[in-house]
């Protein structure tokens, strides 16, 4: 100790072995969490909860053997009619003006919509699902989960479970529609025993 003092070295005691209370009391940084999506019952309506031009509707269902479920969309005017057959989005025509179909696998598909890119006459986007195999109904498929997100990779802001189908072969899932200057979203869940071609003709699509 005397030699250390003579050389002018700093001297430390047991305090080096004790943690300072300041470092120990600092709380960990908070991690932001995404808000829980709004859950809609069949038939419920909500204004789009955030400002966004890009919206994606995702639909998922249980695996159903070899029967395929096809997600489609009709881009319609105030009279519930397409401007032309180009306003029908489906597996053989996956891209329309302002909308695009993506198939992620046998139990999940999505349609992305750019509101600013929709044709001027389009004030409503009707999302539907259809079965391609005879003798199969949405009662066999079971519940279909839908969710709406503000972008392809974004978290869902709206979610709904549609599980009331029985003998239907075509099922209207949801609608994005313009009311005044506000876009709204409705969980529909209305089905038809007729096939997709019949429903498409009802919206004015020319089906050969």
Tab-separated table of C-alpha atoms in Angstrom:
chain	number	residue	atom	x	y	z
A	1	UNK	CA	0.000	0.000	0.000
A	2	UNK	CA	2.861	2.403	0.853
A	3	UNK	CA	4.567	1.705	-2.461
A	4	UNK	CA	1.315	2.275	-4.325
A	5	UNK	CA	0.863	5.538	-2.476
A	6	UNK	CA	4.412	6.618	-3.276
A	7	UNK	CA	3.830	5.899	-6.980
A	8	UNK	CA	0.529	7.865	-7.001
A	9	UNK	CA	-1.642	4.912	-8.005
A	10	UNK	CA	-5.405	5.124	-7.483
A	11	UNK	CA	-6.662	3.021	-4.601
A	12	UNK	CA	-10.024	1.234	-4.638
A	13	UNK	CA	-11.899	-0.635	-1.984
A	14	UNK	CA	-14.815	-3.142	-1.880
A	15	UNK	CA	-17.109	-0.676	-3.688
A	16	UNK	CA	-15.853	-2.114	-7.007
A	17	UNK	CA	-17.657	-5.370	-6.207
A	18	UNK	CA	-21.024	-3.647	-5.684
A	19	UNK	CA	-23.418	-2.873	-8.587
A	20	UNK	CA	-24.603	0.692	-8.761
A	21	UNK	CA	-28.318	0.992	-7.991
A	22	UNK	CA	-28.853	3.210	-11.060
A	23	UNK	CA	-27.986	0.500	-13.583
A	24	UNK	CA	-30.033	-2.087	-11.694
A	25	UNK	CA	-33.192	0.015	-11.523
A	26	UNK	CA	-33.421	0.991	-15.216
A	27	UNK	CA	-36.535	-0.669	-16.778
A	28	UNK	CA	-36.146	-2.571	-20.059
A	29	UNK	CA	-37.213	-0.664	-23.173
A	30	UNK	CA	-40.846	-1.136	-24.133
A	31	UNK	CA	-41.542	-3.146	-27.304
A	32	UNK	CA	-44.464	-1.683	-29.284
A	33	UNK	CA	-47.306	-4.126	-29.931
A	34	UNK	CA	-49.734	-4.061	-32.832
A	35	UNK	CA	-53.342	-3.376	-31.843
A	36	UNK	CA	-55.729	-6.309	-31.857
A	37	UNK	CA	-57.851	-6.513	-35.019
A	38	UNK	CA	-61.524	-5.601	-34.893
A	39	UNK	CA	-63.665	-8.756	-35.031
A	40	UNK	CA	-66.838	-8.517	-37.113
A	41	UNK	CA	-69.826	-10.828	-36.953
A	42	UNK	CA	-71.605	-11.861	-40.124
A	43	UNK	CA	-73.329	-8.807	-41.605
A	44	UNK	CA	-71.455	-6.197	-39.557
A	45	UNK	CA	-69.986	-3.076	-41.181
A	46	UNK	CA	-67.072	-0.823	-40.226
A	47	UNK	CA	-65.329	2.193	-41.749
A	48	UNK	CA	-61.783	1.346	-42.753
A	49	UNK	CA	-59.958	2.067	-39.481
A	50	UNK	CA	-56.773	3.581	-40.918
A	51	UNK	CA	-55.807	5.688	-43.910
A	52	UNK	CA	-54.388	3.481	-46.662
A	53	UNK	CA	-54.712	3.056	-50.400
A	54	UNK	CA	-53.607	-0.585	-50.385
A	55	UNK	CA	-55.757	-3.296	-48.805
A	56	UNK	CA	-55.475	-7.074	-48.835
A	57	UNK	CA	-58.235	-9.531	-48.079
A	58	UNK	CA	-56.924	-12.927	-46.959
A	59	UNK	CA	-59.103	-16.034	-46.725
A	60	UNK	CA	-58.194	-19.354	-45.131
A	61	UNK	CA	-60.088	-22.631	-44.705
A	62	UNK	CA	-59.577	-26.262	-43.756
A	63	UNK	CA	-58.093	-28.729	-46.201
A	64	UNK	CA	-60.886	-30.488	-48.110
A	65	UNK	CA	-59.439	-33.494	-49.933
A	66	UNK	CA	-58.988	-32.788	-53.632
A	67	UNK	CA	-61.786	-30.195	-53.862
A	68	UNK	CA	-60.452	-26.692	-54.471
A	69	UNK	CA	-61.791	-23.439	-53.044
A	70	UNK	CA	-61.306	-20.448	-55.359
A	71	UNK	CA	-61.202	-16.855	-54.132
A	72	UNK	CA	-62.624	-14.313	-56.608
A	73	UNK	CA	-63.627	-10.645	-56.728
A	74	UNK	CA	-66.116	-8.554	-58.686
A	75	UNK	CA	-65.321	-4.857	-59.223
A	76	UNK	CA	-68.770	-3.346	-59.604
A	77	UNK	CA	-70.505	-0.008	-59.988
A	78	UNK	CA	-73.395	1.552	-58.066
A	79	UNK	CA	-75.792	-0.790	-59.898
A	80	UNK	CA	-73.878	-3.883	-58.692
A	81	UNK	CA	-72.623	-4.578	-62.227
A	82	UNK	CA	-69.140	-4.907	-63.663
A	83	UNK	CA	-68.102	-2.471	-66.382
A	84	UNK	CA	-66.874	-5.431	-68.435
A	85	UNK	CA	-65.660	-8.976	-67.887
A	86	UNK	CA	-62.236	-7.451	-67.174
A	87	UNK	CA	-63.645	-6.441	-63.761
A	88	UNK	CA	-63.811	-10.100	-62.674
A	89	UNK	CA	-60.750	-11.398	-60.757
A	90	UNK	CA	-60.394	-15.204	-60.636
A	91	UNK	CA	-57.869	-18.000	-61.203
A	92	UNK	CA	-57.841	-17.616	-65.020
A	93	UNK	CA	-57.747	-13.804	-64.815
A	94	UNK	CA	-55.755	-12.994	-61.666
A	95	UNK	CA	-55.165	-9.300	-62.443
A	96	UNK	CA	-57.697	-6.527	-63.017
A	97	UNK	CA	-57.501	-2.752	-62.826
A	98	UNK	CA	-56.710	-2.114	-59.168
A	99	UNK	CA	-56.896	-5.734	-57.946
A	100	UNK	CA	-54.691	-8.837	-57.977
A	101	UNK	CA	-55.231	-12.447	-56.857
A	102	UNK	CA	-52.496	-14.390	-55.050
A	103	UNK	CA	-52.678	-18.111	-54.265
A	104	UNK	CA	-50.560	-19.008	-51.237
A	105	UNK	CA	-51.556	-22.674	-51.150
A	106	UNK	CA	-54.521	-25.074	-51.078
A	107	UNK	CA	-56.010	-23.497	-47.943
A	108	UNK	CA	-55.142	-19.786	-48.290
A	109	UNK	CA	-55.614	-17.147	-50.976
A	110	UNK	CA	-55.637	-13.362	-50.997
A	111	UNK	CA	-56.694	-10.459	-53.189
A	112	UNK	CA	-54.829	-7.157	-53.006
A	113	UNK	CA	-56.756	-3.992	-53.865
A	114	UNK	CA	-55.386	-0.531	-54.627
A	115	UNK	CA	-58.273	1.861	-54.097
A	116	UNK	CA	-56.642	4.666	-56.097
A	117	UNK	CA	-56.105	2.367	-59.080
A	118	UNK	CA	-59.674	1.068	-59.337
A	119	UNK	CA	-61.614	2.095	-62.437
A	120	UNK	CA	-63.684	5.241	-61.990
A	121	UNK	CA	-66.978	3.334	-62.133
A	122	UNK	CA	-65.939	0.891	-59.394
A	123	UNK	CA	-67.437	1.793	-56.020
A	124	UNK	CA	-67.620	-1.723	-54.581
A	125	UNK	CA	-65.333	-4.760	-54.473
A	126	UNK	CA	-67.215	-7.984	-53.768
A	127	UNK	CA	-65.064	-10.878	-52.517
A	128	UNK	CA	-66.433	-14.400	-52.952
A	129	UNK	CA	-65.348	-18.031	-52.746
A	130	UNK	CA	-66.474	-20.878	-54.969
A	131	UNK	CA	-66.092	-24.662	-55.105
A	132	UNK	CA	-64.963	-26.394	-58.267
A	133	UNK	CA	-65.952	-29.994	-57.463
A	134	UNK	CA	-69.531	-31.281	-57.946
A	135	UNK	CA	-71.346	-32.543	-54.886
A	136	UNK	CA	-69.240	-30.500	-52.449
A	137	UNK	CA	-70.670	-27.610	-50.416
A	138	UNK	CA	-69.333	-25.018	-48.015
A	139	UNK	CA	-70.963	-27.030	-45.258
A	140	UNK	CA	-68.271	-29.623	-46.029
A	141	UNK	CA	-65.549	-26.963	-46.008
A	142	UNK	CA	-66.517	-25.551	-42.608
A	143	UNK	CA	-65.511	-22.141	-41.290
A	144	UNK	CA	-63.749	-19.656	-43.521
A	145	UNK	CA	-61.552	-17.101	-41.790
A	146	UNK	CA	-61.168	-13.727	-43.471
A	147	UNK	CA	-58.999	-10.810	-42.501
A	148	UNK	CA	-58.313	-7.392	-43.959
A	149	UNK	CA	-54.875	-5.792	-43.787
A	150	UNK	CA	-53.494	-2.474	-45.001
A	151	UNK	CA	-50.967	-4.050	-47.371
A	152	UNK	CA	-49.623	-7.434	-48.437
A	153	UNK	CA	-47.417	-8.087	-45.404
A	154	UNK	CA	-49.266	-5.986	-42.837
A	155	UNK	CA	-51.035	-7.323	-39.754
A	156	UNK	CA	-54.804	-7.711	-39.927
A	157	UNK	CA	-56.911	-4.777	-38.766
A	158	UNK	CA	-60.269	-6.533	-39.312
A	159	UNK	CA	-61.098	-10.215	-38.880
A	160	UNK	CA	-64.222	-12.356	-39.256
A	161	UNK	CA	-65.189	-16.020	-39.087
A	162	UNK	CA	-67.891	-17.161	-41.528
A	163	UNK	CA	-69.208	-20.526	-40.389
A	164	UNK	CA	-72.960	-20.589	-41.152
A	165	UNK	CA	-72.797	-22.198	-44.619
A	166	UNK	CA	-74.579	-25.497	-45.307
A	167	UNK	CA	-75.571	-26.357	-48.900
A	168	UNK	CA	-73.970	-23.340	-50.622
A	169	UNK	CA	-71.464	-23.756	-53.470
A	170	UNK	CA	-70.688	-20.047	-53.880
A	171	UNK	CA	-70.199	-17.813	-50.852
A	172	UNK	CA	-70.009	-14.016	-50.719
A	173	UNK	CA	-67.349	-13.336	-48.103
A	174	UNK	CA	-67.012	-9.567	-47.783
A	175	UNK	CA	-67.311	-6.199	-49.481
A	176	UNK	CA	-65.206	-3.067	-49.685
A	177	UNK	CA	-67.502	-0.251	-50.721
A	178	UNK	CA	-67.566	3.510	-50.991
A	179	UNK	CA	-70.191	5.437	-49.041
A	180	UNK	CA	-69.915	9.143	-49.712
A	181	UNK	CA	-66.162	9.695	-49.484
A	182	UNK	CA	-65.544	6.901	-46.980
A	183	UNK	CA	-64.550	3.324	-47.797
A	184	UNK	CA	-66.237	0.734	-45.601
A	185	UNK	CA	-65.887	-3.018	-45.049
A	186	UNK	CA	-68.712	-5.519	-44.549
A	187	UNK	CA	-68.410	-9.167	-43.494
A	188	UNK	CA	-71.121	-10.830	-45.611
A	189	UNK	CA	-71.259	-14.636	-45.376
A	190	UNK	CA	-74.185	-14.975	-47.813
A	191	UNK	CA	-74.213	-18.102	-49.964
A	192	UNK	CA	-75.848	-19.542	-53.077
A	193	UNK	CA	-76.472	-23.120	-54.128
A	194	UNK	CA	-75.626	-22.129	-57.713
A	195	UNK	CA	-72.128	-22.325	-59.154
A	196	UNK	CA	-69.687	-19.473	-59.734
A	197	UNK	CA	-70.677	-18.976	-63.383
A	198	UNK	CA	-74.293	-18.296	-62.398
A	199	UNK	CA	-73.283	-15.794	-59.710
A	200	UNK	CA	-70.845	-14.102	-62.107
A	201	UNK	CA	-73.613	-13.617	-64.683
A	202	UNK	CA	-75.671	-11.917	-61.980
A	203	UNK	CA	-72.930	-9.276	-61.709
A	204	UNK	CA	-72.897	-8.805	-65.488
A	205	UNK	CA	-69.874	-10.951	-66.331
A	206	UNK	CA	-70.110	-12.594	-69.751
A	207	UNK	CA	-69.451	-16.289	-69.135
A	208	UNK	CA	-69.085	-18.591	-72.127
